[in-house]
Amino acid sequence: MGCKVVHGEVGVTSRERFEVVVINREVEAWLRSIRAVDGILTVYVPHTTAAIAVNEAESGLMQDILDILKETTKPGWGWKHNRIDNNAHAHLGNILVGPSVVIPVKSGAMRLGTWQSIMFIEMDGPRRRRVLLTFTGEVEE
Ligand code: ZN
């Protein structure tokens, strides 16, 4: 066993302007591929118009999440950034939700609660996106 920092990434292709994409399987596969054991995982979007959250992947709730973001950030409203780039709402959604989550990892598995899934939240799609993963902890040699 050695303590390491391992970097990786998964790609996400959004198909809608607003969309929640659950990425648990991709993240689990990456943790297996690096033989992660115990540590912490950071899931981070290097984008200013998408976000990352952990919550329940129930289809109605995923629509509710997009609805509250649209209601709060008002796409097409007179935001100053819309003078140069018509996506101020998506930048503001990134500020509200945040670009990352940290998840504890024990015995190779994410310690997510029963109803927790990792959600990539697209607010200015469709686009090809990246999600950066950093595991810090023990890996099997
Ligand atoms: Zn912009």
PDB file of C-alpha atoms and ligand atoms in Angstrom:
ATOM      1  CA  MET A   1       0.000   0.000   0.000  1.00  0.00           C
ATOM      2  CA  GLY A   2       1.225   3.460  -0.839  1.00  0.00           C
ATOM      3  CA  CYS A   3      -0.355   6.871  -0.577  1.00  0.00           C
ATOM      4  CA  LYS A   4      -0.711   8.493  -3.954  1.00  0.00           C
ATOM      5  CA  VAL A   5      -2.411  11.236  -5.881  1.00  0.00           C
ATOM      6  CA  VAL A   6      -3.929   9.906  -9.108  1.00  0.00           C
ATOM      7  CA  HIS A   7      -5.514  12.120 -11.760  1.00  0.00           C
ATOM      8  CA  GLY A   8      -7.971  11.050 -14.420  1.00  0.00           C
ATOM      9  CA  GLU A   9     -11.047  12.188 -16.238  1.00  0.00           C
ATOM     10  CA  VAL A  10     -14.299  11.036 -17.774  1.00  0.00           C
ATOM     11  CA  GLY A  11     -16.043  12.568 -20.750  1.00  0.00           C
ATOM     12  CA  VAL A  12     -19.701  13.593 -20.735  1.00  0.00           C
ATOM     13  CA  THR A  13     -21.649  14.380 -23.891  1.00  0.00           C
ATOM     14  CA  SER A  14     -24.738  16.402 -23.068  1.00  0.00           C
ATOM     15  CA  ARG A  15     -27.629  16.231 -25.523  1.00  0.00           C
ATOM     16  CA  GLU A  16     -29.804  19.100 -24.280  1.00  0.00           C
ATOM     17  CA  ARG A  17     -29.269  22.713 -23.287  1.00  0.00           C
ATOM     18  CA  PHE A  18     -30.243  21.731 -19.719  1.00  0.00           C
ATOM     19  CA  GLU A  19     -29.587  18.185 -18.607  1.00  0.00           C
ATOM     20  CA  VAL A  20     -28.605  16.134 -15.560  1.00  0.00           C
ATOM     21  CA  VAL A  21     -26.236  13.265 -16.393  1.00  0.00           C
ATOM     22  CA  VAL A  22     -25.543  10.652 -13.690  1.00  0.00           C
ATOM     23  CA  ILE A  23     -21.895   9.563 -13.854  1.00  0.00           C
ATOM     24  CA  ASN A  24     -21.579   7.010 -11.031  1.00  0.00           C
ATOM     25  CA  ARG A  25     -20.702   4.102 -13.325  1.00  0.00           C
ATOM     26  CA  GLU A  26     -17.923   5.989 -15.085  1.00  0.00           C
ATOM     27  CA  VAL A  27     -16.447   7.169 -11.774  1.00  0.00           C
ATOM     28  CA  GLU A  28     -16.661   3.678 -10.227  1.00  0.00           C
ATOM     29  CA  ALA A  29     -14.930   2.198 -13.277  1.00  0.00           C
ATOM     30  CA  TRP A  30     -12.117   4.734 -12.968  1.00  0.00           C
ATOM     31  CA  LEU A  31     -11.651   4.001  -9.244  1.00  0.00           C
ATOM     32  CA  ARG A  32     -11.376   0.285 -10.085  1.00  0.00           C
ATOM     33  CA  SER A  33      -8.923   0.992 -12.894  1.00  0.00           C
ATOM     34  CA  ILE A  34      -6.525   2.806 -10.570  1.00  0.00           C
ATOM     35  CA  ARG A  35      -7.019   0.209  -7.804  1.00  0.00           C
ATOM     36  CA  ALA A  36      -8.116   2.812  -5.273  1.00  0.00           C
ATOM     37  CA  VAL A  37      -8.517   1.546  -1.702  1.00  0.00           C
ATOM     38  CA  ASP A  38      -8.959   4.223   0.997  1.00  0.00           C
ATOM     39  CA  GLY A  39      -8.907   7.972   0.521  1.00  0.00           C
ATOM     40  CA  ILE A  40     -10.854  10.860  -0.919  1.00  0.00           C
ATOM     41  CA  LEU A  41     -12.092  11.502  -4.420  1.00  0.00           C
ATOM     42  CA  THR A  42     -12.596  14.937  -5.915  1.00  0.00           C
ATOM     43  CA  VAL A  43     -14.982  15.194  -8.873  1.00  0.00           C
ATOM     44  CA  TYR A  44     -14.471  18.518 -10.633  1.00  0.00           C
ATOM     45  CA  VAL A  45     -15.746  20.214 -13.793  1.00  0.00           C
ATOM     46  CA  PRO A  46     -13.220  22.497 -15.528  1.00  0.00           C
ATOM     47  CA  HIS A  47     -16.087  24.451 -17.072  1.00  0.00           C
ATOM     48  CA  THR A  48     -17.888  27.666 -16.103  1.00  0.00           C
ATOM     49  CA  THR A  49     -21.322  26.752 -17.473  1.00  0.00           C
ATOM     50  CA  ALA A  50     -21.837  23.280 -15.964  1.00  0.00           C
ATOM     51  CA  ALA A  51     -21.779  22.058 -12.361  1.00  0.00           C
ATOM     52  CA  ILE A  52     -21.431  18.973 -10.153  1.00  0.00           C
ATOM     53  CA  ALA A  53     -23.765  17.882  -7.348  1.00  0.00           C
ATOM     54  CA  VAL A  54     -24.604  14.777  -5.349  1.00  0.00           C
ATOM     55  CA  ASN A  55     -28.293  13.996  -4.948  1.00  0.00           C
ATOM     56  CA  GLU A  56     -31.082  11.536  -5.712  1.00  0.00           C
ATOM     57  CA  ALA A  57     -31.294  10.363  -9.324  1.00  0.00           C
ATOM     58  CA  GLU A  58     -35.090  10.253  -9.418  1.00  0.00           C
ATOM     59  CA  SER A  59     -36.357  11.418 -12.808  1.00  0.00           C
ATOM     60  CA  GLY A  60     -38.879  13.914 -11.413  1.00  0.00           C
ATOM     61  CA  LEU A  61     -36.322  15.392  -9.031  1.00  0.00           C
ATOM     62  CA  MET A  62     -33.769  15.730 -11.833  1.00  0.00           C
ATOM     63  CA  GLN A  63     -36.342  17.830 -13.735  1.00  0.00           C
ATOM     64  CA  ASP A  64     -37.014  19.823 -10.551  1.00  0.00           C
ATOM     65  CA  ILE A  65     -33.291  20.567 -10.211  1.00  0.00           C
ATOM     66  CA  LEU A  66     -33.214  21.936 -13.756  1.00  0.00           C
ATOM     67  CA  ASP A  67     -36.442  23.878 -13.145  1.00  0.00           C
ATOM     68  CA  ILE A  68     -35.167  25.634 -10.020  1.00  0.00           C
ATOM     69  CA  LEU A  69     -31.931  26.523 -11.800  1.00  0.00           C
ATOM     70  CA  LYS A  70     -33.869  27.975 -14.747  1.00  0.00           C
ATOM     71  CA  GLU A  71     -36.217  29.903 -12.452  1.00  0.00           C
ATOM     72  CA  THR A  72     -33.351  31.255 -10.373  1.00  0.00           C
ATOM     73  CA  THR A  73     -30.876  32.100 -13.138  1.00  0.00           C
ATOM     74  CA  LYS A  74     -33.441  33.305 -15.721  1.00  0.00           C
ATOM     75  CA  PRO A  75     -32.000  32.300 -19.149  1.00  0.00           C
ATOM     76  CA  GLY A  76     -32.362  35.139 -21.660  1.00  0.00           C
ATOM     77  CA  TRP A  77     -32.879  37.810 -18.976  1.00  0.00           C
ATOM     78  CA  GLY A  78     -30.978  41.093 -19.208  1.00  0.00           C
ATOM     79  CA  TRP A  79     -27.798  39.883 -17.521  1.00  0.00           C
ATOM     80  CA  LYS A  80     -24.784  41.955 -18.537  1.00  0.00           C
ATOM     81  CA  HIS A  81     -22.858  38.890 -19.739  1.00  0.00           C
ATOM     82  CA  ASN A  82     -25.647  38.212 -22.260  1.00  0.00           C
ATOM     83  CA  ARG A  83     -24.439  41.250 -24.229  1.00  0.00           C
ATOM     84  CA  ILE A  84     -21.367  39.261 -25.288  1.00  0.00           C
ATOM     85  CA  ASP A  85     -22.338  35.612 -24.748  1.00  0.00           C
ATOM     86  CA  ASN A  86     -25.943  34.499 -24.303  1.00  0.00           C
ATOM     87  CA  ASN A  87     -25.276  32.137 -21.397  1.00  0.00           C
ATOM     88  CA  ALA A  88     -25.054  34.239 -18.237  1.00  0.00           C
ATOM     89  CA  HIS A  89     -27.634  31.951 -16.619  1.00  0.00           C
ATOM     90  CA  ALA A  90     -25.268  28.983 -16.967  1.00  0.00           C
ATOM     91  CA  HIS A  91     -22.343  30.824 -15.371  1.00  0.00           C
ATOM     92  CA  LEU A  92     -24.614  31.862 -12.499  1.00  0.00           C
ATOM     93  CA  GLY A  93     -25.854  28.284 -12.109  1.00  0.00           C
ATOM     94  CA  ASN A  94     -22.233  27.141 -11.816  1.00  0.00           C
ATOM     95  CA  ILE A  95     -21.717  29.703  -9.047  1.00  0.00           C
ATOM     96  CA  LEU A  96     -24.833  28.536  -7.186  1.00  0.00           C
ATOM     97  CA  VAL A  97     -24.275  24.775  -7.449  1.00  0.00           C
ATOM     98  CA  GLY A  98     -20.472  24.705  -7.538  1.00  0.00           C
ATOM     99  CA  PRO A  99     -17.893  23.002  -9.740  1.00  0.00           C
ATOM    100  CA  SER A 100     -16.937  20.052  -7.526  1.00  0.00           C
ATOM    101  CA  VAL A 101     -17.782  17.520  -4.857  1.00  0.00           C
ATOM    102  CA  VAL A 102     -15.548  15.493  -2.529  1.00  0.00           C
ATOM    103  CA  ILE A 103     -16.505  11.877  -1.805  1.00  0.00           C
ATOM    104  CA  PRO A 104     -14.880   9.572   0.758  1.00  0.00           C
ATOM    105  CA  VAL A 105     -13.626   6.231  -0.564  1.00  0.00           C
ATOM    106  CA  LYS A 106     -13.318   3.160   1.659  1.00  0.00           C
ATOM    107  CA  SER A 107     -12.188  -0.326   0.608  1.00  0.00           C
ATOM    108  CA  GLY A 108     -12.359   0.734  -3.032  1.00  0.00           C
ATOM    109  CA  ALA A 109     -15.954   1.985  -2.915  1.00  0.00           C
ATOM    110  CA  MET A 110     -17.399   5.482  -2.723  1.00  0.00           C
ATOM    111  CA  ARG A 111     -19.197   5.990   0.583  1.00  0.00           C
ATOM    112  CA  LEU A 112     -22.317   7.417  -1.033  1.00  0.00           C
ATOM    113  CA  GLY A 113     -25.606   7.278   0.821  1.00  0.00           C
ATOM    114  CA  THR A 114     -28.338   4.989  -0.492  1.00  0.00           C
ATOM    115  CA  TRP A 115     -29.989   7.814  -2.453  1.00  0.00           C
ATOM    116  CA  GLN A 116     -26.882   9.666  -3.541  1.00  0.00           C
ATOM    117  CA  SER A 117     -25.702   9.809  -7.143  1.00  0.00           C
ATOM    118  CA  ILE A 118     -23.077  12.014  -8.752  1.00  0.00           C
ATOM    119  CA  MET A 119     -24.757  14.445 -11.118  1.00  0.00           C
ATOM    120  CA  PHE A 120     -23.141  16.381 -13.927  1.00  0.00           C
ATOM    121  CA  ILE A 121     -25.442  19.366 -14.489  1.00  0.00           C
ATOM    122  CA  GLU A 122     -25.364  20.815 -17.994  1.00  0.00           C
ATOM    123  CA  MET A 123     -26.701  24.361 -18.329  1.00  0.00           C
ATOM    124  CA  ASP A 124     -25.386  25.387 -21.758  1.00  0.00           C
ATOM    125  CA  GLY A 125     -25.417  22.251 -23.878  1.00  0.00           C
ATOM    126  CA  PRO A 126     -25.341  20.280 -25.940  1.00  0.00           C
ATOM    127  CA  ARG A 127     -21.575  19.995 -25.642  1.00  0.00           C
ATOM    128  CA  ARG A 128     -18.718  17.604 -25.145  1.00  0.00           C
ATOM    129  CA  ARG A 129     -17.571  18.081 -21.545  1.00  0.00           C
ATOM    130  CA  ARG A 130     -14.839  16.842 -19.225  1.00  0.00           C
ATOM    131  CA  VAL A 131     -15.078  15.814 -15.587  1.00  0.00           C
ATOM    132  CA  LEU A 132     -11.723  15.708 -13.786  1.00  0.00           C
ATOM    133  CA  LEU A 133     -11.173  13.063 -11.115  1.00  0.00           C
ATOM    134  CA  THR A 134      -8.479  13.178  -8.435  1.00  0.00           C
ATOM    135  CA  PHE A 135      -8.039  10.337  -5.971  1.00  0.00           C
ATOM    136  CA  THR A 136      -5.796  10.996  -2.978  1.00  0.00           C
ATOM    137  CA  GLY A 137      -5.100   7.979  -0.793  1.00  0.00           C
ATOM    138  CA  GLU A 138      -3.960   4.393  -0.757  1.00  0.00           C
ATOM    139  CA  VAL A 139      -3.886   2.348  -3.938  1.00  0.00           C
ATOM    140  CA  GLU A 140      -3.116  -1.346  -4.397  1.00  0.00           C
ATOM    141  CA  GLU A 141       0.355  -1.758  -5.844  1.00  0.00           C
TER     142      GLU A 141
HETATM  143 ZN    ZN B   1     -20.440  32.962 -21.235  1.00  0.00          ZN
END
